[in-house]
Short mmCIF file of C-alpha atoms and ligand atoms in Angstrom, two decimals:
data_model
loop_
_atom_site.label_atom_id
_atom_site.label_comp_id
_atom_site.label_asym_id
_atom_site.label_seq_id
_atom_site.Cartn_x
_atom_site.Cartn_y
_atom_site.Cartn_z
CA UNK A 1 0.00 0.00 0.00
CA UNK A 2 1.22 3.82 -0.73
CA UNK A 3 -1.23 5.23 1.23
CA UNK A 4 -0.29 9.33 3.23
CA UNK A 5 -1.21 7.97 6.58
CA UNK A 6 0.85 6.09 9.12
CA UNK A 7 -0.10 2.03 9.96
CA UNK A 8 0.97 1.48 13.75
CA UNK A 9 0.66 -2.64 14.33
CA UNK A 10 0.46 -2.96 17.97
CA UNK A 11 0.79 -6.31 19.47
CA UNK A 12 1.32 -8.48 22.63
CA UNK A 13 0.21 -11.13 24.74
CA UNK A 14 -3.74 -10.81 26.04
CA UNK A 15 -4.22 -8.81 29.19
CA UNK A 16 -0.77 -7.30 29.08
CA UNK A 17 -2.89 -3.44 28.67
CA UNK A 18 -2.86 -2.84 24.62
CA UNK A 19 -6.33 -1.88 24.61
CA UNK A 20 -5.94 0.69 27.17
CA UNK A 21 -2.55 1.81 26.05
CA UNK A 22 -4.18 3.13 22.72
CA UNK A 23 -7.14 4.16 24.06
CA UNK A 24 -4.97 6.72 26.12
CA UNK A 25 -2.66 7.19 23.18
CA UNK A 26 -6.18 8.56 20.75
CA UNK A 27 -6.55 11.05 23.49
CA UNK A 28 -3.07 12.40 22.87
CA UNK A 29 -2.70 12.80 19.22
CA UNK A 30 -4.51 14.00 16.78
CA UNK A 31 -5.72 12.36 13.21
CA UNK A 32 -5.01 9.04 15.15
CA UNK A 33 -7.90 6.34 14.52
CA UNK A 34 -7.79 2.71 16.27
CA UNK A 35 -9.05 -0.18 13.47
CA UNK A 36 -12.17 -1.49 15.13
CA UNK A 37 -12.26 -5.41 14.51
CA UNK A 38 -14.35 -8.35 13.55
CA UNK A 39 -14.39 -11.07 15.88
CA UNK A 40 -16.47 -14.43 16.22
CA UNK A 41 -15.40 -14.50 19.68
CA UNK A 42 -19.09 -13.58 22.39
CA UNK A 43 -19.45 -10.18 23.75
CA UNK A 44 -17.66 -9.89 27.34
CA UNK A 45 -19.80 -8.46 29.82
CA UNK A 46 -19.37 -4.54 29.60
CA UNK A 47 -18.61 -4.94 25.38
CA UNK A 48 -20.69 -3.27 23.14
CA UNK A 49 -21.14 -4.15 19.00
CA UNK A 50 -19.00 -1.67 16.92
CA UNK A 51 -17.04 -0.27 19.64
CA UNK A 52 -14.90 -3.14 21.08
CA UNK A 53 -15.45 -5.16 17.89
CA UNK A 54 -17.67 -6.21 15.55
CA UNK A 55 -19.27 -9.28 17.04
CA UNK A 56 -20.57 -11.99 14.31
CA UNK A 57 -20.64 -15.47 13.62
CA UNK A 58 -18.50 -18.14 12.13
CA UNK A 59 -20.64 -18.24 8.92
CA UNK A 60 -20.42 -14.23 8.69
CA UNK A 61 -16.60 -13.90 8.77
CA UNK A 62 -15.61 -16.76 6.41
CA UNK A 63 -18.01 -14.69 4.07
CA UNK A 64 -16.36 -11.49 4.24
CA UNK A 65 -12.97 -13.77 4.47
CA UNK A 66 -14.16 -15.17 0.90
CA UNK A 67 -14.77 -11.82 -0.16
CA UNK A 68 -11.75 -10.35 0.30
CA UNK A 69 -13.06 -8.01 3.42
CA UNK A 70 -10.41 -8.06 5.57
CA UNK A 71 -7.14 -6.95 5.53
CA UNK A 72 -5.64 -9.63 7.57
CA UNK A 73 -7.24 -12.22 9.98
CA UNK A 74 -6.28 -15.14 12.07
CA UNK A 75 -7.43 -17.68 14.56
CA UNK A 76 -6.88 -16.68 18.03
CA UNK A 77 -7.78 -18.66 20.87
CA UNK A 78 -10.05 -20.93 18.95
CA UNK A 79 -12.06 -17.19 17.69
CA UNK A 80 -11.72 -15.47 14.39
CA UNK A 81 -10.39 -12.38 14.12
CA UNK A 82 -10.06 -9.60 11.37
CA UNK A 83 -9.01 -6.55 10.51
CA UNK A 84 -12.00 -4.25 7.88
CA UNK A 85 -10.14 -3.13 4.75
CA UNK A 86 -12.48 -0.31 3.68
CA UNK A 87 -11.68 1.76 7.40
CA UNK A 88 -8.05 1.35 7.22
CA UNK A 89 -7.31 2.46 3.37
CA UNK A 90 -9.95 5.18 3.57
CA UNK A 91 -8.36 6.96 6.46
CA UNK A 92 -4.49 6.21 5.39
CA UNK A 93 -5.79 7.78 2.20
CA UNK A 94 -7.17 10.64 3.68
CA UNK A 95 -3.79 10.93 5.40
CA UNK A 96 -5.11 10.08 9.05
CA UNK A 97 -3.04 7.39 10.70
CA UNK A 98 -4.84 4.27 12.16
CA UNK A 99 -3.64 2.01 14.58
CA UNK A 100 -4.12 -2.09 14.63
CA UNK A 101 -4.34 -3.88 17.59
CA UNK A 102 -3.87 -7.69 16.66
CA UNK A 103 -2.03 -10.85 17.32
CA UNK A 104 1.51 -11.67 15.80
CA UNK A 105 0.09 -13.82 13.02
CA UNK A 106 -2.06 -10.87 11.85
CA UNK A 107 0.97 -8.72 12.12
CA UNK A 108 3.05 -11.01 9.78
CA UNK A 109 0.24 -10.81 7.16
CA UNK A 110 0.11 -7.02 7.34
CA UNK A 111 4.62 -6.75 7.26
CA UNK A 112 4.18 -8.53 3.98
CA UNK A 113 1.31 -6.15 2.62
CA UNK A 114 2.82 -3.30 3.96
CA UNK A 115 6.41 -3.32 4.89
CA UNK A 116 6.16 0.92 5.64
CA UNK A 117 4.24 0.17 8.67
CA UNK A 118 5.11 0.85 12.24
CA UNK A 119 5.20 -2.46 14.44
CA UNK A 120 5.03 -2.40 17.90
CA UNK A 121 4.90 -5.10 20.74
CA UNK A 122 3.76 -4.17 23.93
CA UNK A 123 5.13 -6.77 26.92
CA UNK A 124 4.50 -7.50 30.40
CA UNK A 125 7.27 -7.17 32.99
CA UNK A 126 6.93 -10.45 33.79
CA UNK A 127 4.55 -13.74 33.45
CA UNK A 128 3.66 -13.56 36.89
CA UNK A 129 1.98 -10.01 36.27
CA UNK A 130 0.99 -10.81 33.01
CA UNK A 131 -1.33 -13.58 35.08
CA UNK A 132 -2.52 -11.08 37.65
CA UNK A 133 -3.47 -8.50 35.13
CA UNK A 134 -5.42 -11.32 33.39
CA UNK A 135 -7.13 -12.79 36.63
CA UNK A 136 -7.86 -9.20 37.65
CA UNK A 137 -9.76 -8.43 34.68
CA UNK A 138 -12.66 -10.62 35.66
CA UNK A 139 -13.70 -11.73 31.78
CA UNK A 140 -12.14 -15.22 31.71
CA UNK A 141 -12.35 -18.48 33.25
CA UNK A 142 -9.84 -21.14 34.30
CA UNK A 143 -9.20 -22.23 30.33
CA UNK A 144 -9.08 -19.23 28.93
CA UNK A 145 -6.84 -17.71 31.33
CA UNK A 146 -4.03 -21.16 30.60
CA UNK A 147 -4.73 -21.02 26.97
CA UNK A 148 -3.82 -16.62 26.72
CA UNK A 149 -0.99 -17.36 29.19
CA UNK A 150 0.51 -20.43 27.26
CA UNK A 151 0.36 -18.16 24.14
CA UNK A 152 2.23 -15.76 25.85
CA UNK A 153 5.53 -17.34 25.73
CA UNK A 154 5.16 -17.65 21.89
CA UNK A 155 4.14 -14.53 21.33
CA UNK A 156 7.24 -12.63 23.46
CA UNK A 157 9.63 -14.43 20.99
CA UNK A 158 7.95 -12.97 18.02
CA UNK A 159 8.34 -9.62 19.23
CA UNK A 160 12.01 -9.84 17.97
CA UNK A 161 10.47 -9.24 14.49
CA UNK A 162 8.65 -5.68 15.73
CA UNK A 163 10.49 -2.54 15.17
CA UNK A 164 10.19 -1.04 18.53
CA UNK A 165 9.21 -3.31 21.73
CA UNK A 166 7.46 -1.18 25.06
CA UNK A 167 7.29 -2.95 28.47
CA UNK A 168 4.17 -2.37 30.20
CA UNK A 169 5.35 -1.71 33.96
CA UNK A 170 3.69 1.93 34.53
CA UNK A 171 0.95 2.89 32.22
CA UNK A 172 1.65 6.49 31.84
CA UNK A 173 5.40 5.79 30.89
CA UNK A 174 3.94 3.06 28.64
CA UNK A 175 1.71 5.72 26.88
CA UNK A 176 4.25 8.26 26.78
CA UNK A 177 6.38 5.80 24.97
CA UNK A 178 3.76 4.62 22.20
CA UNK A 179 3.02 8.24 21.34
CA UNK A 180 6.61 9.19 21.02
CA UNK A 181 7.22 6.03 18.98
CA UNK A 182 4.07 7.67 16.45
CA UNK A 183 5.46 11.10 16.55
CA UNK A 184 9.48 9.99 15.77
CA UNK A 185 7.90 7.84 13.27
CA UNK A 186 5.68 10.95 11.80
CA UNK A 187 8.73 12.96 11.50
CA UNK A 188 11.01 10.53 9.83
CA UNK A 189 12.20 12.06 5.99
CA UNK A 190 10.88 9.27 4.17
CA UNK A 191 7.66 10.02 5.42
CA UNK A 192 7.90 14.21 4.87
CA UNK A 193 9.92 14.20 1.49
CA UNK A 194 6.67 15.47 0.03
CA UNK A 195 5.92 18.59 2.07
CA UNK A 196 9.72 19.20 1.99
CA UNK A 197 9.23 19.94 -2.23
CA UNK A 198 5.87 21.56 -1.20
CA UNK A 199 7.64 24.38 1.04
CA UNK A 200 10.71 25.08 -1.24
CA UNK A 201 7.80 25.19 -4.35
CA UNK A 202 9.70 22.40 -6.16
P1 LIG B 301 -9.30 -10.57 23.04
O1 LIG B 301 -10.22 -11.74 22.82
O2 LIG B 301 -8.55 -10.68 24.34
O3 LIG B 301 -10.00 -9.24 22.85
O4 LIG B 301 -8.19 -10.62 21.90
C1 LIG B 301 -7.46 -11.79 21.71
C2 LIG B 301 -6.32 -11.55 20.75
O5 LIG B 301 -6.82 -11.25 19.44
C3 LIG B 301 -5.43 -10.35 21.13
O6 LIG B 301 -4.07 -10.75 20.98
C4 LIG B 301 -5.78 -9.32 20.10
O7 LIG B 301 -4.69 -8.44 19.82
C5 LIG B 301 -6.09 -10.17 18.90
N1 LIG B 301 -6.90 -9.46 17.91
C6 LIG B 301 -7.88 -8.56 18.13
N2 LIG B 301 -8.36 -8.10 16.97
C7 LIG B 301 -7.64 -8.71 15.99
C8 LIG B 301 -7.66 -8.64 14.56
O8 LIG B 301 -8.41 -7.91 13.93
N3 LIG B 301 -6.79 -9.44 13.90
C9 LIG B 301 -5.92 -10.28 14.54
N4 LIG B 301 -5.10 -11.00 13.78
N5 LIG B 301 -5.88 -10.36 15.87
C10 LIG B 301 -6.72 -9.59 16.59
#
């Protein structure tokens, strides 16, 4: 893809605080949009249709897979997941920068389609915490909770393939990071030869 705006990849292990890393992050910078997802995975209590995801069923999303819908998706935890096309390109396009919050398979897909992207891994301190943070937030039993935190292992070693990895110890140094991750990556001359030729009229 050539699109203007930025594509920020941000991934890590469940429960290790992506979700409310970029929800801060929106609140800092502007022309910043987070990709809002398909998922066959059930509502958790508290989640609402088309602003945590975009809850539908099995039959639904190997449609829209079929038809070419999604800009990457992958099985996670037994659930499909997947990434709309039409949001991401229309805002890059428009020069807005949009973020993805998705697993390291997803991630993989989207480094082939678009090497120019940002990708960023977001990791706990430790395992121990990383099982807290998941226990605390009430939304999954016993199974779940083994399954995310067997996954976790995995998913640490991928992060050697991110460009920039954040640990997740103190959320406002964690946020502070991200955003100046988005704003070194906004300034970078690859990105700005354009407005370079703009000022000097060339
Ligand atoms: P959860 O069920 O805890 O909300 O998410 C489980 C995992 O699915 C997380 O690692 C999350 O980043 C990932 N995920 C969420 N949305 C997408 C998506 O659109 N594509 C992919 N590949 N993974 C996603």
């Amino acid at each position: 893809m050539s699109e203007k705006g930025l594509l920020i990849v941000v991934s890590g292990p469940s429960g290790v605080g992506k979700g409310t890393l970029c929800n801060a992050l929106v609140k800092n910078i502007d022309n910043l949009f987070i990709s809002i997802s398909a998922t066959t995975r059930p509502p958790r209590t508290g989640e609402v249709n088309g602003v945590n995801y975009i809850f539908m069923n099995q039959e639904n999303f190997e449609e829209k897979i079929e038809e070419g819908q999604f800009l990457e998706w992958a099985k996670v935890y037994n659930n499909y997941y997947g990434t709309p096309k039409e949001f991401v390109i229309e805002k890059l396009k428009e020069g807005k920068d949009v973020i993805l919050e998705i697993d390291i398979q997803g991630a993989a897909q989207v480094k082939k389609n678009c090497p120019n992207g940002v990708f960023v891994f977001i990791a706990p301190p430790s395992l121990e915490e990383l099982r807290k943070r998941i226990i605390n937030r009430g939304t999954d039993n016993e199974e779940s909770i083994n399954l995310r935190l067997k996954s976790a292992k995995e998913e640490m070693r991928a992060s050697f393939d991110y460009d920039y990895v954040i640990i997740n110890d103190d959320l406002d140094k964690a946020v502070l990071k991200l955003q100046s991750v988005i704003l070194a990556e906004r300034c970078k001359v690859s990105r700005n030869k354009d407005k370079i030729l703009e000022i000097i009229g060339d």
